[in-house]
Amino acid sequence: MESTRRRTQPSSNGKTSEHMEQPAQWGRAWEVDWFSLIGVISLLCFAPFIVFYFVMACDQYQCSISQPLFELYSGETTLLSIWARSPSFTWSAAKIYAIWVGFQVFLYMCIPDVTNKFIPGYVGGVQDGAQTPAGLINKYEINGLQCWLITHALWFANAHYFHWFSPTIIFDNWIPLMWCTNILGYAVSTFAFIKAYFFPTNSEDCKFTGNIFYNYMMGIEFNPRIGKWFDFKLFFNGRPGIVAWTLINLSYMAKQQELYGHITNSMILVNVLQAIYVLDFFWNEAWYLKTIDICHDHFGWYLGWGDCVWLPYLYTLQGLYLVYHPVQLSDAHALAVLLLGLVGYYIFRSTNHQKDLFRRTEGSCSIWGHKPTYIECSYQSADGGIHHSKLLTSGFWGVARHFNYTGDLMGSLAYCAACGFGHILPYFYIVYMTILLVHRCVRDEHRCSSKYGKDWKRYTDAVPYRLIPGMF
Ligand code: NDP
């Protein structure tokens, strides 16, 4: 275990300084308990089947997730017959996917960002990431917004002018494409695993636990790269995953139009609310460099396979459901969903913005019209350097310790509620996001507590709730 020396500094609120020794933890664990190991092995075994089950339920059972289970239980069907009815791998899907990923690699690597030169307020181009445990600061080429704009401009140009392919192409190849995404997801995770042993980008930032399953899933290398600029984390999370999200939704919308001759208000709501979330991600891609994914998670199957398969298939279940069930919402229902989505987004964005502004200006800013209050902390990195940091205790960060997650969950609930109440399949997303963000919150707080020690305790005393004031 990493041993660090740390000391606290006098805070702006005039609290006293103290000196102490205490272990700090960055990123994922060094040691694996049995509980984590069982969780890891279960996820490795079952996550691909969960994805298959949901997509198959829509394809064969009109999005009912209980019907296949009932039929299996009563003997009306068998696992083999479900498998036999499922579309298999096709070379045309492989060609589509290879062109798609190749095109995203090309945009990511070969077209430096120019949008930051003419879009006011947008931060793109070469940006610094956060300091790694070994004390490194990586540089990133931030061009995600540009890639998203070019990709979508081409999509619309094709749909309305060139007609190279049908806008329903993604829906029409959805299951064959799933096999291709799995091939890439497993290939990239396995490559990252082997690379960490034989040619790591920065060996000082690698973490080995001695448990092969845990290493494979949670990753060994912190910031694996090929060459100077191809960063695995930034590319795989943003490009084949999040750029695809809005295209997949557009393909579902086109399919609804093709099948029923009209587009429902629920489909428009899902497309608009999720597009806001995706555009927000790319607008703030430089900020993403400071999130847990980049600052603390190592790159393994969790990120590699998750970005290639889990994200595009399960984050888009609402649109898929609406192709099979074209729900037309009442005006009141649609308005309630829109409000929930927008308020959730506002909380999510403002909370993240407050922390970013506060950290960037080192506290010399205004939050809700006042000078921010904070707790000052210090910690030591693996290279022995002493660093200082501040934990904000005003604005949304004074309401709860992860109010950004609360806003995110409100937005997620809005996507699900847009699908009406006919089936539970579209509600998978809110259940999953709640588990993901509560787990992430606990994981992050455990790490912060190790990193900041008594200062973290002072912070949790000042802001006692995690997500919902008065409840949790
Ligand atoms: P945060 O942006 O909340 O970052 C947590 C880190 O911020 C902590 O590790 C700590 O880092 C620092 N911090 C904690 N408290 C404070 C404070 N009071 N003042 C200043 N800094 C503080 O978490 P994430 O990176 O997980 O999430 C970013 C956003 O991404 C969230 O809005 C989340 O909802 C969203 N998200 C969405 C996902 C999706 O799949 N849709 C998945 C994951 C996240 P330090 O060590 O620097 O002090």
XYZ file of C-alpha atoms and ligand atoms in Angstrom:
520
model
C 0.000 0.000 0.000
C 1.128 3.521 -0.888
C 2.317 5.426 2.165
C 2.122 9.195 2.162
C 2.861 12.081 4.376
C 0.307 14.775 4.392
C -0.386 17.964 6.301
C -3.214 20.400 6.361
C -2.928 24.146 5.979
C -4.783 26.965 7.654
C -8.121 27.266 5.853
C -9.736 30.425 4.611
C -12.227 30.018 7.430
C -9.348 30.406 9.872
C -9.191 26.766 11.037
C -5.869 25.600 12.500
C -3.253 23.562 10.664
C -2.191 20.076 11.655
C 0.490 17.598 10.596
C -0.034 13.897 10.234
C 0.954 10.744 8.408
C -1.647 8.725 6.682
C -2.046 6.355 3.764
C -3.535 7.852 0.636
C -5.223 6.067 -2.229
C -5.496 7.001 -5.856
C -7.587 5.237 -8.439
C -8.666 1.687 -7.834
C -7.693 -0.601 -4.942
C -4.319 -2.283 -4.476
C -5.770 -5.281 -2.709
C -8.858 -7.238 -3.660
C -11.266 -8.618 -1.081
C -13.496 -11.617 -1.789
C -16.592 -9.467 -2.154
C -14.982 -7.315 -4.883
C -13.598 -10.394 -6.615
C -17.030 -12.062 -6.774
C -18.482 -8.795 -8.112
C -15.778 -8.551 -10.771
C -16.153 -12.153 -11.948
C -19.962 -11.856 -12.008
C -19.778 -8.704 -14.104
C -17.279 -10.239 -16.516
C -19.563 -13.251 -16.933
C -23.004 -11.637 -16.913
C -22.719 -8.069 -18.276
C -22.530 -9.212 -21.942
C -25.644 -11.381 -21.379
C -27.534 -8.473 -19.808
C -26.916 -6.434 -22.960
C -27.921 -9.383 -25.158
C -31.041 -10.032 -23.071
C -32.406 -6.479 -23.390
C -31.734 -6.193 -27.101
C -33.105 -9.695 -27.748
C -36.224 -8.921 -25.626
C -37.011 -5.999 -27.946
C -36.227 -7.960 -31.099
C -38.195 -11.091 -30.210
C -40.632 -10.111 -27.429
C -41.697 -6.513 -28.158
C -39.465 -5.273 -25.299
C -41.087 -7.446 -22.622
C -38.371 -8.585 -20.221
C -40.620 -10.976 -18.299
C -42.067 -12.845 -21.311
C -38.846 -14.683 -22.270
C -38.432 -15.778 -18.641
C -42.037 -17.051 -18.458
C -41.631 -18.932 -21.722
C -38.363 -20.456 -20.578
C -39.929 -21.428 -17.250
C -43.016 -22.987 -18.860
C -40.926 -24.819 -21.457
C -42.519 -22.935 -24.393
C -39.086 -21.888 -25.520
C -35.475 -22.826 -24.869
C -32.251 -20.867 -24.647
C -31.163 -22.561 -27.852
C -34.251 -21.451 -29.784
C -33.847 -17.851 -28.517
C -30.242 -18.006 -29.664
C -31.221 -19.516 -33.026
C -33.760 -16.719 -33.667
C -31.220 -13.960 -32.888
C -29.523 -12.312 -35.866
C -25.877 -13.333 -35.980
C -22.654 -11.607 -36.957
C -22.646 -10.302 -40.542
C -19.790 -9.034 -42.661
C -21.846 -6.031 -43.727
C -22.234 -5.005 -40.046
C -18.485 -5.551 -39.586
C -17.840 -3.265 -42.574
C -20.152 -0.556 -41.191
C -18.520 -0.758 -37.771
C -14.966 -0.755 -39.150
C -15.740 2.346 -41.238
C -17.364 3.999 -38.218
C -14.494 3.367 -35.805
C -11.873 4.134 -38.478
C -13.595 7.430 -39.252
C -13.679 8.394 -35.554
C -9.972 7.528 -35.185
C -9.255 9.685 -38.232
C -11.216 12.655 -36.831
C -9.639 12.254 -33.391
C -6.048 11.942 -34.591
C -5.865 13.922 -37.815
C -8.048 17.006 -37.426
C -6.756 19.328 -34.686
C -9.472 21.416 -33.107
C -10.373 24.648 -34.892
C -13.810 25.181 -33.326
C -12.225 26.859 -30.272
C -11.039 29.638 -32.603
C -14.530 30.720 -33.642
C -17.003 29.463 -30.992
C -16.902 31.975 -28.122
C -16.540 30.432 -24.671
C -15.626 26.960 -25.943
C -12.380 25.471 -24.589
C -10.783 23.093 -27.098
C -7.371 22.367 -28.590
C -4.429 21.150 -26.538
C -5.277 21.056 -22.817
C -3.575 19.767 -19.666
C -5.080 16.847 -17.776
C -4.939 16.467 -13.998
C -1.772 15.389 -12.239
C -1.365 11.582 -12.150
C -0.328 9.679 -8.993
C 3.252 9.615 -10.332
C 3.185 13.389 -10.683
C 2.772 13.584 -14.484
C 0.523 16.002 -16.316
C -0.634 14.623 -19.679
C -1.617 16.797 -22.592
C -4.814 16.062 -24.550
C -6.064 17.246 -27.937
C -9.641 18.294 -27.175
C -11.535 18.029 -30.467
C -14.659 16.074 -29.461
C -17.113 18.867 -30.255
C -15.581 19.203 -33.712
C -15.793 15.413 -34.289
C -19.423 15.411 -33.131
C -20.315 18.332 -35.433
C -18.566 16.842 -38.493
C -20.100 13.401 -37.900
C -23.618 14.791 -37.473
C -23.274 17.192 -40.403
C -22.351 14.191 -42.572
C -25.255 12.188 -41.148
C -27.764 14.921 -42.082
C -26.084 15.536 -45.447
C -26.452 11.830 -46.199
C -30.084 11.686 -45.028
C -31.194 14.741 -47.027
C -28.785 14.949 -49.941
C -26.317 12.139 -50.700
C -28.434 9.073 -49.752
C -25.366 6.799 -49.481
C -27.123 4.748 -46.812
C -30.499 4.675 -45.074
C -30.767 6.681 -41.800
C -32.243 3.498 -40.292
C -28.930 1.700 -40.917
C -28.024 1.480 -37.223
C -31.401 0.067 -36.164
C -31.462 -2.332 -39.137
C -28.088 -3.826 -38.141
C -28.489 -3.480 -34.376
C -27.832 -7.074 -33.276
C -25.118 -7.886 -35.864
C -23.438 -4.630 -34.798
C -23.574 -5.798 -31.182
C -21.229 -8.704 -32.017
C -18.829 -6.248 -33.663
C -18.858 -3.889 -30.664
C -18.132 -6.873 -28.412
C -15.181 -7.891 -30.559
C -13.721 -4.392 -30.291
C -14.556 -4.098 -26.563
C -12.789 -7.366 -25.695
C -9.906 -6.697 -28.104
C -9.127 -3.274 -26.690
C -9.419 -4.424 -23.055
C -7.146 -7.411 -23.724
C -4.668 -5.267 -25.619
C -4.567 -2.732 -22.743
C -4.024 -5.596 -20.269
C -1.098 -7.083 -22.218
C 0.353 -3.650 -22.966
C 0.458 -2.851 -19.243
C 2.804 -5.816 -18.658
C 5.046 -5.448 -21.678
C 5.081 -1.848 -22.854
C 3.246 0.495 -20.485
C 3.044 4.166 -21.369
C 4.117 5.152 -17.881
C 5.093 2.251 -15.622
C 5.020 4.404 -12.472
C 1.302 4.934 -12.918
C 0.509 1.193 -13.236
C -1.269 -0.716 -10.472
C -1.032 -4.506 -10.125
C -3.095 -6.314 -7.508
C -1.871 -9.856 -8.092
C -5.425 -10.833 -9.064
C -5.693 -11.347 -12.786
C -9.485 -10.882 -13.013
C -9.412 -7.650 -11.063
C -6.466 -6.350 -13.089
C -8.256 -7.203 -16.335
C -11.509 -5.592 -15.314
C -10.411 -2.469 -13.452
C -7.270 -1.926 -15.520
C -3.570 -1.659 -14.768
C -2.384 1.325 -16.773
C -3.639 4.711 -15.724
C -3.412 6.562 -19.038
C -2.506 4.069 -21.762
C -1.539 5.728 -25.024
C -0.281 4.766 -28.456
C 2.227 7.324 -29.605
C 2.015 10.789 -28.198
C -1.681 11.538 -28.685
C -3.856 8.420 -28.977
C -5.261 8.334 -25.454
C -7.399 5.227 -24.822
C -9.606 6.754 -22.153
C -10.453 9.951 -24.005
C -11.010 8.176 -27.326
C -13.042 5.164 -26.255
C -15.322 6.955 -23.846
C -16.077 9.889 -26.090
C -15.893 8.745 -29.661
C -17.303 5.302 -30.484
C -19.482 5.622 -27.361
C -20.865 9.121 -26.893
C -20.713 10.435 -30.503
C -22.657 7.294 -31.430
C -25.344 7.918 -28.771
C -27.103 10.736 -30.671
C -26.701 8.978 -34.039
C -28.297 5.831 -32.627
C -31.246 7.914 -31.384
C -31.571 9.583 -34.796
C -31.625 6.155 -36.413
C -34.446 5.066 -34.062
C -36.352 8.226 -34.935
C -35.971 7.492 -38.659
C -37.194 3.930 -38.065
C -40.300 5.186 -36.264
C -41.037 7.461 -39.211
C -40.529 4.573 -41.657
C -42.731 2.125 -39.722
C -45.596 4.394 -38.613
C -45.390 7.416 -40.908
C -44.939 9.817 -37.995
C -42.632 10.563 -35.047
C -44.082 10.573 -31.526
C -43.530 13.379 -29.024
C -41.885 10.831 -26.667
C -39.254 10.022 -29.347
C -38.593 13.746 -29.853
C -38.244 14.245 -26.073
C -35.769 11.372 -25.729
C -33.755 12.642 -28.693
C -33.701 16.248 -27.450
C -32.949 15.551 -23.761
C -30.196 13.038 -24.540
C -28.737 15.305 -27.240
C -28.448 18.101 -24.634
C -26.538 15.704 -22.369
C -24.235 14.563 -25.193
C -23.564 18.087 -26.451
C -22.880 19.186 -22.898
C -20.276 16.436 -22.642
C -18.436 17.615 -25.754
C -18.797 21.301 -24.947
C -17.157 20.515 -21.613
C -14.666 17.904 -22.828
C -11.776 19.842 -21.261
C -13.641 19.642 -17.956
C -14.041 15.880 -18.450
C -10.236 15.644 -18.058
C -10.818 16.486 -14.388
C -13.483 13.835 -13.718
C -13.026 10.493 -11.962
C -12.817 8.556 -15.270
C -9.661 10.383 -16.299
C -8.234 11.336 -12.898
C -8.674 8.084 -10.989
C -9.879 5.092 -13.010
C -7.375 2.809 -14.684
C -8.144 1.587 -18.195
C -9.433 -1.974 -18.231
C -12.489 -3.925 -19.351
C -14.719 -1.704 -17.205
C -13.940 1.305 -19.418
C -12.903 -0.464 -22.658
C -15.787 -2.920 -23.036
C -18.161 -0.569 -21.180
C -17.580 2.266 -23.666
C -17.815 0.030 -26.740
C -20.822 -2.096 -25.753
C -22.620 -1.178 -22.532
C -22.887 2.544 -23.221
C -24.204 2.515 -26.816
C -26.566 -0.426 -26.188
C -28.026 0.295 -22.776
C -27.972 4.105 -22.683
C -30.163 4.135 -25.803
C -32.826 1.645 -24.650
C -35.545 4.336 -24.502
C -35.288 5.122 -28.212
C -35.188 1.402 -29.063
C -38.303 0.811 -26.963
C -40.129 3.652 -28.711
C -39.524 2.032 -32.106
C -41.495 -1.005 -30.875
C -44.000 1.036 -28.796
C -44.616 4.453 -30.403
C -45.956 6.169 -27.254
C -47.714 9.528 -27.819
C -47.721 11.380 -24.470
C -50.433 13.779 -23.289
C -49.329 17.418 -23.287
C -49.204 17.471 -19.457
C -47.066 14.304 -19.321
C -44.717 15.577 -22.023
C -44.357 18.932 -20.252
C -43.638 17.243 -16.892
C -40.937 15.084 -18.531
C -39.413 18.106 -20.250
C -39.328 20.084 -16.986
C -37.828 17.206 -15.006
C -35.171 16.730 -17.697
C -34.287 20.417 -17.910
C -34.214 21.011 -14.141
C -32.083 17.868 -13.715
C -29.745 19.080 -16.427
C -29.529 22.545 -14.851
C -28.550 21.079 -11.456
C -26.070 18.648 -13.055
C -24.380 21.348 -15.129
C -24.391 24.114 -12.494
C -22.944 21.825 -9.831
C -20.152 20.647 -12.109
C -19.543 24.206 -13.270
C -19.292 25.517 -9.692
C -16.590 22.999 -8.808
C -14.698 23.617 -12.028
C -14.817 27.406 -11.614
C -13.815 27.138 -7.976
C -10.857 24.842 -8.665
C -9.696 26.811 -11.739
C -9.705 30.156 -9.941
C -8.439 28.601 -6.689
C -11.425 30.044 -4.867
C -11.213 33.572 -6.317
C -14.704 33.531 -7.794
C -18.312 34.147 -6.905
C -20.756 31.294 -6.213
C -24.419 32.285 -5.938
C -23.314 35.891 -5.590
C -20.954 35.285 -2.669
C -17.305 34.524 -2.063
C -17.108 30.696 -1.817
C -16.490 28.975 1.510
C -14.172 25.970 1.551
C -11.954 23.653 3.544
C -8.284 23.687 2.670
C -6.443 20.351 2.467
C -3.085 18.923 1.515
C -1.907 15.497 0.446
C 1.181 13.761 -0.850
C 1.569 12.033 -4.243
C 3.575 8.849 -4.872
C 6.587 10.889 -6.013
C 6.757 12.422 -2.524
C 5.496 15.866 -3.582
C 3.178 17.778 -1.269
C 0.107 19.236 -2.973
C -2.636 21.517 -1.770
C -6.306 21.392 -2.558
C -9.621 22.936 -1.528
C -13.051 21.428 -0.920
C -15.930 23.773 -1.710
C -18.692 23.989 0.906
C -21.008 26.556 -0.679
C -23.353 26.646 -3.692
C -24.676 23.188 -4.678
C -21.595 21.676 -2.969
C -22.986 22.962 0.331
C -26.384 21.304 -0.353
C -24.986 17.772 -0.751
C -21.568 16.258 -1.454
C -22.580 14.930 -4.889
C -25.506 17.054 -5.994
C -24.209 16.732 -9.590
C -25.173 13.028 -9.386
C -28.638 14.014 -8.106
C -29.174 16.241 -11.153
C -27.899 13.463 -13.421
C -30.390 11.038 -11.864
C -33.293 13.472 -12.379
C -32.368 13.738 -16.061
C -32.097 9.939 -16.328
C -35.555 9.518 -14.791
C -36.935 11.981 -17.354
C -35.659 9.854 -20.287
C -37.387 6.798 -18.795
C -40.641 8.607 -17.945
C -40.824 9.791 -21.584
C -41.607 6.167 -22.504
C -44.850 6.026 -20.473
C -45.647 3.242 -18.048
C -46.366 0.266 -20.327
C -43.146 -1.713 -19.731
C -40.264 -1.717 -17.293
C -37.514 -2.129 -19.902
C -37.002 1.623 -20.501
C -36.690 2.093 -16.707
C -33.571 -0.065 -16.643
C -31.557 3.117 -17.202
C -32.619 4.871 -13.985
C -32.047 1.685 -11.956
C -28.605 1.268 -13.496
C -27.652 4.952 -13.095
C -28.736 4.892 -9.436
C -26.530 1.847 -8.769
C -23.645 3.343 -10.802
C -23.711 6.771 -9.177
C -24.335 5.563 -5.599
C -21.464 3.078 -6.008
C -19.321 5.799 -7.582
C -20.161 8.163 -4.735
C -19.147 5.585 -2.102
C -15.982 4.682 -4.045
C -15.032 8.328 -4.493
C -15.656 9.192 -0.860
C -13.574 6.247 0.289
C -10.733 7.496 -1.889
C -11.125 11.125 -0.784
C -11.193 10.043 2.835
C -7.901 8.163 2.339
C -6.435 11.068 0.428
C -7.464 13.932 2.698
C -7.818 12.131 6.063
C -9.065 14.442 8.802
C -9.779 17.238 6.338
C -12.320 15.008 4.637
C -13.964 14.429 8.006
C -14.193 18.197 8.473
C -15.808 18.420 5.061
C -18.388 15.687 5.752
C -19.218 17.395 9.045
C -19.824 20.632 7.153
C -21.849 18.938 4.364
C -23.411 15.846 5.936
C -25.485 14.416 3.033
C -24.291 12.708 -0.129
C -27.115 12.995 -2.666
C -30.405 14.077 -1.086
C -30.352 16.592 1.793
C -31.988 15.145 4.911
C -32.147 11.593 3.439
C -28.904 10.186 2.066
P -17.167 14.654 -9.526
O -17.118 15.618 -10.643
O -18.170 14.888 -8.458
O -15.708 14.596 -8.946
C -15.411 14.049 -7.681
C -14.063 14.611 -7.296
O -14.186 16.018 -7.072
C -13.543 14.052 -5.995
O -12.827 12.864 -6.233
C -12.640 15.166 -5.525
O -11.429 15.077 -6.289
C -13.361 16.411 -5.981
N -14.274 16.960 -4.987
C -15.140 16.300 -4.199
N -15.814 17.155 -3.416
C -15.369 18.386 -3.740
C -15.670 19.693 -3.267
N -16.556 19.905 -2.315
N -15.009 20.736 -3.801
C -14.084 20.560 -4.784
N -13.748 19.333 -5.257
C -14.386 18.271 -4.734
O -17.410 13.167 -9.978
P -17.376 12.385 -11.366
O -16.118 12.591 -12.052
O -17.785 10.994 -11.019
O -18.600 12.968 -12.184
C -18.593 14.061 -13.069
C -19.976 14.150 -13.696
O -20.123 13.096 -14.650
C -21.095 14.024 -12.710
O -22.044 15.055 -12.930
C -21.722 12.687 -13.003
O -23.121 12.742 -12.785
C -21.357 12.459 -14.453
N -21.196 11.029 -14.766
C -22.016 10.472 -15.682
C -21.910 9.133 -16.001
C -22.788 8.525 -17.010
O -22.568 7.344 -17.306
N -23.771 9.207 -17.543
C -20.881 8.285 -15.378
C -20.083 8.977 -14.435
C -20.232 10.297 -14.153
P -10.013 15.643 -5.799
O -9.172 14.430 -5.563
O -9.542 16.464 -6.956
O -10.230 16.462 -4.571
